[in-house]
Amino acid sequence: MKEKGKASSKGKVLSTIWDYVIISLGTLIYTLAWDSFMIPHGIASGGVTGMSTILEYATGIPVSYSFLGINAILLLAGFLVLGRGFGIKTIYVIALSSLLFEVLPNFDIIKSLPGHPLYVSDKVLVPIIGGLMEGIGIGTIFKRGGSTGGTDIIALIIDKYYPITPGTVYLVLDVFTIASIMLVPGKGFQEMLYGYIAMVVFSVVLDWFVMGSKSTMLVLVFSKQYDKIADYIISEMDRGVTILPAKGWYTKQEREVLMVLVRKTQLSELTDVIKATDPAALMSVTPASSVYGEGFEGIKAGLPRKRRKMGPSMNQ
């Protein structure tokens, strides 16, 4: 028993170390998106990083300072709502991000400027590349239970209680942040448009990166070998199956239809099984959004609300 306990403890330590390694990689990608592409070209997207960047354009205060200060306030909300584990990883990401925002600008070779390896002549591509890298970086951090702070915290708090994707939260909050760049002297409508391009790319990539593996498909299977297919789904794929009674109107024959919810990553396996079991089978596949319950996501019903007390007339 002691050996099992030691093995389990060692496994947890290694898992935690690996989490921080992946989070560090995601943080590096995220900060490079800004220091290599966005900031050198005078572009600001959303989030606390966007606010800090706009503040640097307007006042000269380095991004690393304002990024750390704003996040210190918002981090308190993360502790209260999302727990200590969230806070520890987020403190690490915020500290590492602040350090990288301070150190990386000293290396001109990473900047996408003329004469450097990462230079992109078409400026429209800059926010696209920046948004892509930022989405991958933050998505990597999210999947390991961390956050870069700021609107990340807001997105995760909302995601805990409501079925709203992180990308959607960013999209709404960032619209106003990016528009504020027009208040900075020397900046205008063009910089705002570039910011919105980066925002849209970032939101799409983040949702795909974080939610892609959780995408669920609703599959209807019409086959005479329905029983064999159903047995395989239950025993090998660990998914439930519902048998629906149906009647072909042309043949007037009774038949059974399988209805199953599977992850998108399992769809290929299910297709191969159906094809091998019954080549004449008919299969209908439909994307299913917001699937909650056992085997999928937990039900999100929002924050608990106090029930209104019914008046005397209502109780009669």
XYZ file of N, CA, C and O in Angstrom, residues 47 135 138-143 146-147 150-160 162-174 199-200 202-212 214 292 297 300:
204
model
N -8.298 42.682 -24.096
C -7.784 42.152 -22.848
C -6.938 43.151 -22.088
O -6.731 44.295 -22.498
N -4.055 33.164 -29.585
C -5.078 32.157 -29.336
C -4.486 30.812 -28.956
O -4.965 30.137 -28.049
N -2.817 31.226 -25.281
C -3.778 31.264 -24.184
C -4.581 29.969 -24.131
O -4.932 29.487 -23.052
N -4.881 29.390 -25.300
C -5.577 28.104 -25.314
C -4.774 27.032 -24.609
O -5.320 26.202 -23.864
N -3.463 27.019 -24.814
C -2.578 26.068 -24.138
C -2.606 26.274 -22.630
O -2.663 25.308 -21.852
N -2.603 27.526 -22.222
C -2.645 27.842 -20.789
C -3.975 27.414 -20.181
O -4.037 26.815 -19.106
N -5.068 27.716 -20.877
C -6.409 27.359 -20.405
C -6.541 25.855 -20.182
O -7.100 25.399 -19.192
N -6.036 25.069 -21.130
C -6.212 23.619 -21.074
C -5.448 22.987 -19.918
O -5.712 21.851 -19.541
N -4.704 27.151 -16.204
C -4.152 28.448 -15.858
C -4.833 29.571 -16.593
O -5.834 29.375 -17.284
N -4.313 30.767 -16.441
C -4.873 31.936 -17.109
C -3.829 33.036 -17.126
O -2.939 33.070 -16.270
N -6.625 39.020 -16.044
C -7.464 39.977 -16.753
C -8.778 39.400 -17.225
O -9.517 38.763 -16.465
N -9.084 39.605 -18.514
C -10.333 39.094 -19.056
C -10.341 37.579 -19.121
O -11.404 36.971 -19.259
N -9.171 36.936 -19.021
C -9.142 35.481 -18.892
C -9.920 35.057 -17.651
O -10.684 34.091 -17.666
N -9.698 35.784 -16.555
C -10.381 35.467 -15.307
C -11.880 35.644 -15.468
O -12.674 34.806 -15.048
N -12.272 36.746 -16.106
C -13.694 36.996 -16.328
C -14.299 35.888 -17.187
O -15.382 35.382 -16.908
N -13.575 35.485 -18.245
C -14.067 34.440 -19.143
C -14.238 33.118 -18.424
O -15.233 32.414 -18.611
N -13.287 32.752 -17.576
C -13.367 31.484 -16.858
C -14.451 31.501 -15.789
O -15.101 30.482 -15.538
N -14.659 32.656 -15.149
C -15.729 32.770 -14.156
C -17.085 32.586 -14.827
O -17.948 31.851 -14.343
N -17.283 33.253 -15.961
C -18.540 33.127 -16.694
C -18.726 31.707 -17.204
O -19.804 31.122 -17.121
N -17.631 31.116 -17.721
C -17.704 29.749 -18.245
C -18.046 28.746 -17.158
O -18.635 27.691 -17.436
N -17.711 29.064 -15.904
C -18.007 28.144 -14.799
C -19.502 28.044 -14.547
O -20.008 26.993 -14.143
N -22.098 29.635 -16.782
C -22.964 29.790 -17.942
C -22.347 29.128 -19.180
O -21.127 29.124 -19.332
N -23.179 28.593 -20.078
C -22.670 27.926 -21.302
C -22.267 28.923 -22.377
O -22.800 28.942 -23.474
N -21.308 29.786 -22.037
C -20.804 30.778 -22.978
C -19.325 30.504 -23.194
O -18.562 30.419 -22.231
N -18.905 30.352 -24.431
C -17.518 29.996 -24.714
C -16.576 31.149 -24.379
O -16.970 32.322 -24.439
N -15.323 30.850 -24.018
C -14.356 31.904 -23.702
C -14.188 32.904 -24.835
O -14.060 34.102 -24.601
N -14.175 32.416 -26.077
C -13.998 33.310 -27.214
C -15.095 34.352 -27.315
O -14.851 35.502 -27.685
N -16.327 33.975 -26.982
C -17.450 34.910 -27.031
C -17.284 36.006 -25.988
O -17.556 37.187 -26.248
N -16.844 35.627 -24.790
C -16.624 36.603 -23.724
C -15.566 37.611 -24.152
O -15.740 38.824 -23.991
N -14.479 37.109 -24.701
C -13.427 37.999 -25.187
C -13.965 38.944 -26.247
O -13.655 40.143 -26.264
N -14.773 38.422 -27.157
C -15.281 39.209 -28.270
C -16.061 40.419 -27.777
O -15.895 41.542 -28.280
N -16.901 40.216 -26.767
C -17.738 41.298 -26.248
C -16.902 42.324 -25.488
O -17.010 43.540 -25.703
N -16.044 41.844 -24.588
C -15.250 42.747 -23.758
C -14.215 43.534 -24.572
O -13.933 44.700 -24.282
N -13.672 42.869 -25.590
C -12.564 43.481 -26.313
C -12.994 44.557 -27.304
O -12.167 45.377 -27.723
N -8.483 40.470 -32.894
C -9.463 40.001 -31.925
C -10.290 38.846 -32.478
O -10.504 37.831 -31.804
N -10.767 38.993 -33.723
C -11.603 37.954 -34.328
C -10.804 36.670 -34.532
O -11.267 35.567 -34.198
N -8.143 35.720 -32.919
C -7.869 35.179 -31.589
C -9.074 34.422 -31.029
O -8.937 33.311 -30.497
N -10.266 35.011 -31.136
C -11.475 34.383 -30.595
C -11.779 33.059 -31.280
O -12.113 32.061 -30.623
N -11.654 33.037 -32.608
C -11.930 31.808 -33.363
C -10.926 30.713 -32.997
O -11.300 29.560 -32.753
N -9.648 31.087 -32.947
C -8.602 30.105 -32.632
C -8.760 29.585 -31.211
O -8.618 28.385 -30.957
N -9.080 30.470 -30.271
C -9.239 30.054 -28.875
C -10.385 29.063 -28.725
O -10.239 28.026 -28.075
N -11.534 29.358 -29.336
C -12.672 28.443 -29.248
C -12.350 27.104 -29.896
O -12.710 26.045 -29.383
N -11.666 27.144 -31.036
C -11.308 25.894 -31.705
C -10.306 25.106 -30.879
O -10.420 23.895 -30.729
N -9.336 25.807 -30.297
C -8.279 25.139 -29.555
C -8.790 24.556 -28.250
O -8.454 23.431 -27.866
N -9.620 25.314 -27.537
C -10.119 24.874 -26.233
C -11.315 23.942 -26.357
O -11.415 22.927 -25.677
N -12.241 24.279 -27.270
C -13.493 23.526 -27.350
C -13.486 22.453 -28.427
O -14.379 21.605 -28.456
N -12.470 22.468 -29.303
C -12.463 21.514 -30.417
C -12.549 20.072 -29.988
O -13.325 19.276 -30.527
N -13.828 18.968 -27.399
C -15.066 18.728 -26.677
C -16.293 18.770 -27.588
O -17.413 18.609 -27.124
N -24.749 18.586 -22.094
C -24.369 18.515 -20.694
C -24.925 17.248 -20.062
O -26.012 16.792 -20.394
N -20.118 17.545 -20.571
C -19.848 18.663 -19.685
C -20.866 18.707 -18.553
O -21.995 18.242 -18.691
N -24.516 23.659 -16.565
C -24.267 25.019 -16.106
C -25.593 25.767 -16.082
O -26.150 26.084 -17.117
